[in-house]
Coordinates of C-alpha atoms in Angstrom, one line a residue:
X1 CA -0.4 -0.1 -0.2
X2 CA 2.6 2.9 0.4
X3 CA 4.2 1.6 -3.7
X4 CA 1.0 3.7 -4.0
X5 CA 0.5 6.1 -1.9
X6 CA 3.7 7.9 -1.8
X7 CA 3.2 9.5 -5.7
X8 CA 0.0 10.4 -3.2
X9 CA 1.6 12.5 -1.2
X10 CA 3.4 13.5 -3.4
X11 CA 1.0 15.5 -5.2
X12 CA -0.3 16.6 -2.5
X13 CA 2.8 17.9 -1.9
X14 CA 2.9 19.8 -4.9
X15 CA -0.2 21.7 -4.5
X16 CA 0.7 22.3 -0.6
X17 CA 4.9 23.5 -1.4
X18 CA 2.4 25.9 -4.3
X19 CA 0.1 27.3 -1.7
X20 CA 2.4 27.7 0.9
X21 CA 5.1 29.2 -0.1
X22 CA 3.4 32.8 -1.9
X23 CA 3.3 34.2 2.5
X24 CA 6.8 33.6 2.0
X25 CA 7.4 35.1 -0.9
X26 CA 5.5 38.3 0.0
X27 CA 7.4 40.8 0.0
X28 CA 8.8 40.1 -2.7
X29 CA 6.1 39.5 -4.9
X30 CA 4.8 43.2 -3.9
X31 CA 7.9 44.6 -4.0
X32 CA 8.9 43.1 -8.1
X33 CA 4.8 44.1 -8.9
X34 CA 4.5 47.9 -7.8
X35 CA 1.7 46.4 -5.3
X36 CA 0.3 47.0 -1.4
X37 CA 1.7 44.4 0.9
X38 CA -2.4 43.2 1.3
X39 CA -2.7 43.7 -2.6
X40 CA -0.3 40.8 -2.8
X41 CA -1.7 38.4 -0.3
X42 CA -5.1 39.2 -2.4
X43 CA -3.1 36.0 -4.7
X44 CA -3.3 33.6 -1.6
X45 CA -7.0 34.9 -1.4
X46 CA -7.6 34.2 -4.6
X47 CA -5.4 30.7 -5.2
X48 CA -8.2 29.9 -2.0
X49 CA -11.2 30.4 -3.2
X50 CA -11.1 29.6 -6.7
X51 CA -9.6 26.1 -5.7
X52 CA -12.7 25.7 -3.4
X53 CA -15.1 26.8 -5.6
X54 CA -13.6 24.7 -8.6
X55 CA -12.9 20.7 -7.0
X56 CA -16.8 20.6 -7.2
X57 CA -17.1 21.0 -10.3
X58 CA -14.2 19.5 -11.1
X59 CA -14.3 16.9 -9.2
X60 CA -18.0 16.0 -10.8
X61 CA -16.5 16.4 -14.2
X62 CA -13.4 14.1 -14.0
X63 CA -15.9 11.4 -11.6
X64 CA -16.3 8.8 -14.6
X65 CA -12.2 8.1 -14.6
X66 CA -9.8 6.6 -12.6
X67 CA -8.2 8.3 -10.0
X68 CA -5.4 8.0 -12.6
X69 CA -5.9 9.9 -14.7
X70 CA -7.9 12.7 -13.3
X71 CA -4.9 13.6 -11.5
X72 CA -3.0 13.9 -14.4
X73 CA -4.8 16.1 -16.3
X74 CA -5.2 17.7 -13.0
X75 CA -1.9 18.4 -12.6
X76 CA -0.8 18.9 -16.1
X77 CA -3.0 22.6 -15.4
X78 CA -1.2 22.2 -12.2
X79 CA 2.2 22.7 -14.0
X80 CA 1.3 24.6 -17.0
X81 CA -0.2 27.7 -14.4
X82 CA 2.9 27.4 -12.9
X83 CA 4.9 28.5 -15.3
X84 CA 2.8 30.7 -16.9
X85 CA 3.3 32.0 -13.2
X86 CA 6.6 32.2 -13.1
X87 CA 7.3 33.5 -16.7
X88 CA 4.8 36.8 -14.8
X89 CA 6.0 40.3 -14.5
X90 CA 2.7 42.0 -14.2
X91 CA -0.3 41.6 -11.2
X92 CA -3.2 41.2 -13.7
X93 CA -0.9 38.2 -15.6
X94 CA 0.5 36.7 -11.9
X95 CA -3.8 37.2 -10.7
X96 CA -4.9 34.9 -13.2
X97 CA -1.8 31.9 -14.0
X98 CA -2.9 31.5 -9.8
X99 CA -6.3 31.6 -10.9
X100 CA -6.2 29.0 -13.2
X101 CA -2.8 26.8 -11.1
X102 CA -5.5 26.7 -8.4
X103 CA -8.6 25.0 -10.8
X104 CA -5.7 21.7 -11.0
X105 CA -4.5 22.4 -7.4
X106 CA -7.9 21.4 -6.8
X107 CA -8.6 18.4 -7.5
X108 CA -5.5 17.2 -6.5
X109 CA -6.4 17.7 -3.4
X110 CA -9.4 16.0 -4.2
X111 CA -9.2 13.2 -5.8
X112 CA -5.3 11.8 -4.3
X113 CA -7.1 12.2 -0.3
X114 CA -10.8 10.4 -1.9
X115 CA -7.8 7.5 -3.7
X116 CA -6.0 7.6 -0.1
X117 CA -9.5 6.2 1.5
X118 CA -9.8 4.0 -0.6
X119 CA -7.4 1.7 -1.0
X120 CA -6.6 1.6 2.8
X121 CA -8.2 -1.3 4.8
X122 CA -11.4 0.8 7.6
X123 CA -8.6 0.3 10.7
X124 CA -5.6 1.9 9.1
X125 CA -7.7 4.7 6.5
X126 CA -6.8 7.0 9.8
X127 CA -2.8 7.1 9.0
X128 CA -3.7 7.0 5.1
X129 CA -4.7 9.8 4.7
X130 CA -2.4 11.0 7.2
X131 CA 0.5 9.9 4.9
X132 CA -1.1 11.6 2.1
X133 CA -2.1 14.9 3.5
X134 CA 1.3 14.1 4.7
X135 CA 2.9 15.7 2.0
X136 CA 0.9 19.0 2.2
X137 CA 2.9 18.6 5.9
X138 CA 5.9 18.3 3.9
X139 CA 4.9 21.3 2.1
X140 CA 5.6 23.0 5.0
X141 CA 7.9 22.1 6.6
X142 CA 10.6 22.1 3.6
X143 CA 9.1 23.6 0.5
X144 CA 8.2 26.8 2.5
X145 CA 11.6 27.1 3.8
X146 CA 13.2 26.3 1.0
X147 CA 11.6 28.2 -1.9
X148 CA 11.6 31.4 -0.2
X149 CA 16.1 30.6 0.2
X150 CA 16.0 29.5 -3.4
X151 CA 13.2 32.8 -3.9
X152 CA 15.5 35.2 -2.2
X153 CA 17.5 36.6 -4.8
X154 CA 14.4 36.1 -8.1
X155 CA 10.9 34.8 -6.3
X156 CA 9.8 33.9 -10.0
X157 CA 12.4 30.8 -9.1
X158 CA 10.9 29.5 -7.3
X159 CA 7.5 29.2 -9.5
X160 CA 9.9 27.3 -12.0
X161 CA 11.1 24.5 -9.2
X162 CA 7.2 24.2 -7.2
X163 CA 6.4 23.9 -11.1
X164 CA 8.7 21.4 -11.8
X165 CA 8.1 19.2 -8.7
X166 CA 4.3 19.5 -9.9
X167 CA 5.7 17.1 -13.1
X168 CA 7.9 14.4 -10.9
X169 CA 4.1 13.4 -9.0
X170 CA 2.1 13.3 -12.8
X171 CA 5.6 10.8 -13.8
X172 CA 5.5 8.7 -10.5
X173 CA 1.6 8.6 -9.8
X174 CA 1.3 7.5 -14.3
X175 CA 4.4 4.8 -13.0
X176 CA 3.2 4.1 -9.7
X177 CA -0.3 3.8 -8.3
X178 CA -2.3 2.2 -10.1
X179 CA -6.0 1.9 -11.8
X180 CA -8.8 3.2 -9.1
X181 CA -12.0 4.4 -9.7
X182 CA -15.1 5.2 -7.5
X183 CA -18.4 5.6 -7.5
X184 CA -19.1 8.3 -10.6
X185 CA -20.9 12.0 -8.8
X186 CA -22.4 14.0 -10.7
X187 CA -22.2 17.9 -9.5
X188 CA -25.8 17.5 -8.3
X189 CA -25.1 14.7 -6.2
X190 CA -21.1 16.0 -5.0
X191 CA -24.1 19.8 -4.0
X192 CA -26.4 16.9 -2.7
X193 CA -24.1 16.8 1.2
X194 CA -24.3 19.9 1.8
X195 CA -27.9 20.0 2.7
X196 CA -27.4 17.8 5.7
X197 CA -26.8 19.3 8.4
X198 CA -24.3 17.4 10.0
X199 CA -22.0 18.0 7.0
X200 CA -22.2 21.2 7.2
X201 CA -21.3 21.9 10.5
X202 CA -19.1 19.2 10.3
X203 CA -17.7 21.8 7.1
X204 CA -18.0 24.5 9.2
X205 CA -15.6 24.0 11.6
X206 CA -13.2 23.2 8.6
X207 CA -13.4 26.8 7.1
X208 CA -13.4 28.6 10.7
X209 CA -10.7 26.9 11.5
X210 CA -8.1 27.8 8.4
X211 CA -10.0 31.3 8.4
X212 CA -8.6 32.0 12.2
X213 CA -4.9 30.7 10.8
X214 CA -5.0 31.8 6.9
X215 CA -6.1 35.5 9.5
X216 CA -2.4 35.5 10.7
X217 CA -0.4 33.0 8.1
X218 CA -0.8 34.9 4.9
X219 CA 1.2 38.0 6.8
X220 CA 3.6 35.5 8.5
X221 CA 6.5 37.6 6.4
X222 CA 5.4 40.8 7.6
X223 CA 4.3 40.0 10.7
X224 CA 8.0 38.7 11.4
X225 CA 9.9 41.4 10.3
X226 CA 10.7 43.0 13.8
X227 CA 11.4 38.8 15.2
X228 CA 13.4 38.7 12.5
X229 CA 15.5 42.2 11.7
X230 CA 14.4 40.8 7.8
X231 CA 17.3 38.3 7.6
X232 CA 15.2 35.9 5.2
X233 CA 17.9 33.5 6.9
X234 CA 15.9 34.0 10.7
X235 CA 12.7 34.4 8.7
X236 CA 13.6 30.6 6.8
X237 CA 14.6 28.8 10.4
X238 CA 11.5 30.2 11.3
X239 CA 9.4 29.4 8.6
X240 CA 11.4 26.2 9.0
X241 CA 10.2 25.2 12.6
X242 CA 6.6 26.1 12.3
X243 CA 6.1 23.1 8.7
X244 CA 8.0 20.4 11.4
X245 CA 5.7 21.2 14.0
X246 CA 2.9 21.1 10.9
X247 CA 4.3 17.8 10.0
X248 CA 4.5 16.3 13.3
X249 CA 1.3 17.2 14.1
X250 CA 0.8 15.4 11.6
X251 CA 2.0 12.4 11.7
X252 CA 0.0 12.5 15.7
X253 CA -3.3 13.2 14.0
X254 CA -2.9 9.7 12.1
X255 CA -2.0 7.5 14.8
X256 CA -4.6 9.5 17.8
X257 CA -7.6 9.7 15.3
X258 CA -7.1 5.1 14.4
X259 CA -7.3 4.9 18.3
X260 CA -9.4 7.6 20.3
X261 CA -12.8 9.6 18.9
X262 CA -11.9 11.8 16.3
X263 CA -14.0 14.5 18.2
X264 CA -12.5 15.1 21.3
X265 CA -8.4 14.9 19.0
X266 CA -9.6 17.5 17.4
X267 CA -11.0 19.4 20.6
X268 CA -7.1 19.4 21.9
X269 CA -6.2 20.8 18.2
X270 CA -8.4 23.8 18.4
X271 CA -8.0 25.0 22.1
X272 CA -3.5 24.1 21.1
X273 CA -4.1 26.4 17.8
X274 CA -6.0 29.5 19.7
X275 CA -3.7 29.5 22.6
X276 CA -1.0 29.5 20.8
X277 CA -2.3 32.7 18.7
X278 CA -3.8 34.7 21.4
X279 CA 0.3 34.5 22.7
X280 CA 1.7 35.7 18.8
X281 CA 2.1 39.3 20.7
X282 CA 4.4 38.9 23.0
X283 CA 5.5 35.2 21.6
X284 CA 7.6 36.9 18.3
X285 CA 9.9 39.1 20.2
X286 CA 13.0 37.3 20.7
X287 CA 14.0 34.6 18.3
X288 CA 14.3 32.4 21.1
X289 CA 10.3 32.3 22.7
X290 CA 9.4 32.8 18.2
X291 CA 10.7 29.3 17.5
X292 CA 8.5 26.9 20.5
X293 CA 6.2 29.3 19.2
X294 CA 5.9 28.5 15.7
X295 CA 6.3 24.8 16.5
X296 CA 3.7 24.3 18.8
X297 CA 0.9 26.3 17.0
X298 CA 2.0 24.4 13.6
X299 CA 1.4 21.1 16.1
X300 CA -1.8 21.8 16.1
X301 CA -3.0 23.1 13.0
X302 CA -1.4 19.5 11.3
X303 CA -3.5 18.2 13.6
X304 CA -7.2 19.9 12.4
X305 CA -7.5 18.3 9.3
X306 CA -7.0 13.8 10.1
X307 CA -10.0 13.8 12.5
X308 CA -12.2 16.5 10.4
X309 CA -11.5 14.1 7.1
X310 CA -11.9 11.0 9.4
X311 CA -15.4 11.8 10.7
X312 CA -17.1 13.2 7.4
X313 CA -16.0 9.8 5.8
X314 CA -17.9 8.2 9.5
X315 CA -20.9 9.5 7.6
X316 CA -20.7 8.3 5.0
X317 CA -18.1 5.5 3.9
X318 CA -19.5 4.8 0.2
X319 CA -20.1 8.5 0.0
X320 CA -15.8 8.8 1.1
X321 CA -14.8 10.8 -2.4
X322 CA -18.3 13.5 -2.3
X323 CA -17.4 14.2 1.1
X324 CA -13.7 14.8 1.1
X325 CA -14.8 16.8 -2.0
X326 CA -16.3 19.8 -0.4
X327 CA -13.6 19.2 3.3
X328 CA -11.5 20.8 0.4
X329 CA -13.3 23.1 -0.4
X330 CA -13.9 24.4 2.6
X331 CA -11.0 24.0 4.2
X332 CA -9.6 27.0 1.1
X333 CA -12.4 28.3 1.9
X334 CA -11.5 30.0 5.0
X335 CA -7.8 31.0 3.2
X336 CA -9.5 32.5 1.4
X337 CA -11.2 34.2 3.5
X338 CA -8.4 33.9 6.2
X339 CA -6.8 36.2 4.0
X340 CA -8.5 38.7 3.2
X341 CA -9.3 39.8 6.7
X342 CA -5.8 40.6 8.0
X343 CA -5.8 41.6 4.9
X344 CA -9.0 43.9 5.4
X345 CA -7.8 43.7 9.0
X346 CA -4.4 46.4 8.3
X347 CA -5.8 48.6 5.9
X348 CA -9.3 48.9 7.5
X349 CA -8.4 49.1 10.9
X350 CA -4.8 50.3 10.9
X351 CA -3.8 46.2 12.8
X352 CA -0.1 46.1 12.2
X353 CA 1.0 42.4 10.4
X354 CA 1.5 41.2 14.6
X355 CA -1.2 42.3 15.4
X356 CA -3.1 39.9 13.2
X357 CA -2.8 37.3 16.0
X358 CA -5.1 37.8 18.7
X359 CA -7.5 38.6 16.2
X360 CA -6.9 35.0 14.4
X361 CA -7.3 34.1 17.9
X362 CA -10.8 34.5 18.4
X363 CA -12.8 33.2 15.5
X364 CA -10.2 29.1 16.7
X365 CA -11.6 30.0 19.1
X366 CA -15.3 30.1 17.7
X367 CA -13.9 27.7 15.7
X368 CA -13.9 25.8 18.7
X369 CA -17.0 27.1 20.6
X370 CA -19.2 25.7 17.4
X371 CA -17.6 21.6 17.4
X372 CA -18.0 21.3 20.8
X373 CA -22.1 22.8 20.0
X374 CA -21.8 20.3 17.1
X375 CA -20.3 16.9 18.4
X376 CA -22.8 15.4 20.3
X377 CA -25.7 16.6 16.8
X378 CA -22.6 15.6 13.8
X379 CA -21.7 11.7 16.4
X380 CA -25.4 10.5 16.4
X381 CA -26.9 8.5 13.4
X382 CA -28.2 9.9 10.5
X383 CA -30.8 8.2 8.5
X384 CA -30.5 10.7 6.0
X385 CA -26.6 10.0 5.7
X386 CA -25.5 11.3 2.1
X387 CA -25.4 8.6 -0.3
X388 CA -22.8 7.3 -3.1
X389 CA -23.8 9.2 -7.1
X390 CA -25.1 5.0 -8.1
X391 CA -21.8 3.1 -10.1
X392 CA -19.3 0.7 -10.5
X393 CA -18.4 -0.3 -6.8
X394 CA -15.2 -1.6 -8.1
X395 CA -13.1 0.5 -5.9
X396 CA -9.5 -0.7 -7.8
X397 CA -8.8 -1.9 -11.1
X398 CA -5.0 -3.5 -9.3

């Protein structure tokens, strides 16, 4: 099973690097494109929003394909979009290319997760999801800091590197992944679970959690400017500490949800994230506490996605592809809103980037309260649980 999951992890690593690296390069991009930092931050917002909105549509359009073909098509769009971004010299061109890239990226994330859930036995599903999502979290641990270093002299070089990672992932999937077929689902089928209260409650937790995180994270470079004194090597070190924390949290989450109640795992993660965020201003006054803060926040955020995916699959295992696709959209809606909220907080309320932490903590606290208030209802048996479209139930042709 490991050899089948590794190409999927490589694909999500490419997506994760592309999604996260812009935040580390934000000051350079803003200066080169001659826009403000909040305006450059909207590249993150638009990218995430496009991923969220396009994922269900692209999922429906590719649902009849085996997962290997769907992933290869999505990776082709992803690579082309990054090449255009790397060649971009104006804000408008870069914005359009980020939209194109996001269409491919959203399809990759949902298809990789649903494929992992399909080929893993139920007792190892949490670890399989954690491994594939580990590509995203490894991108925060290595892709983001390395991308920041590579792009130190020219941020365009980083996008060329991301395009190369996407190409390598496509080769790995073409060679290493068997044909995996899942029940086809039309767009109405994919959106139908949104009529279920339990599903909406869980998706809202995902969106709120990432809205809170990205209120600060989108502007992490400017927020840490006083801490690093403008030293990009120190910024890279802090980003690496955060990424290692995310990776550790993700790995831990896979084991925790296989052994403990997913709702309790999520409760602890959200509480820890809120605490770390509210302590941002005092924590980032010196390098040593900043590194500790980055690791703690990273661990908390790294735990969140796996129990959420596990809970959604538990609602209706047969409808896993649809539910995981919706969770991916909810995640990126949160990222988009977080980037937008952080930008507006700076422009409208005069907050400095380093002051965004408590605001992010407030949103994360809302996510925690919403989660606690809806856990009992979402854990109860539901005869109206979403069902997949009728199709060939064969999961794998391997």
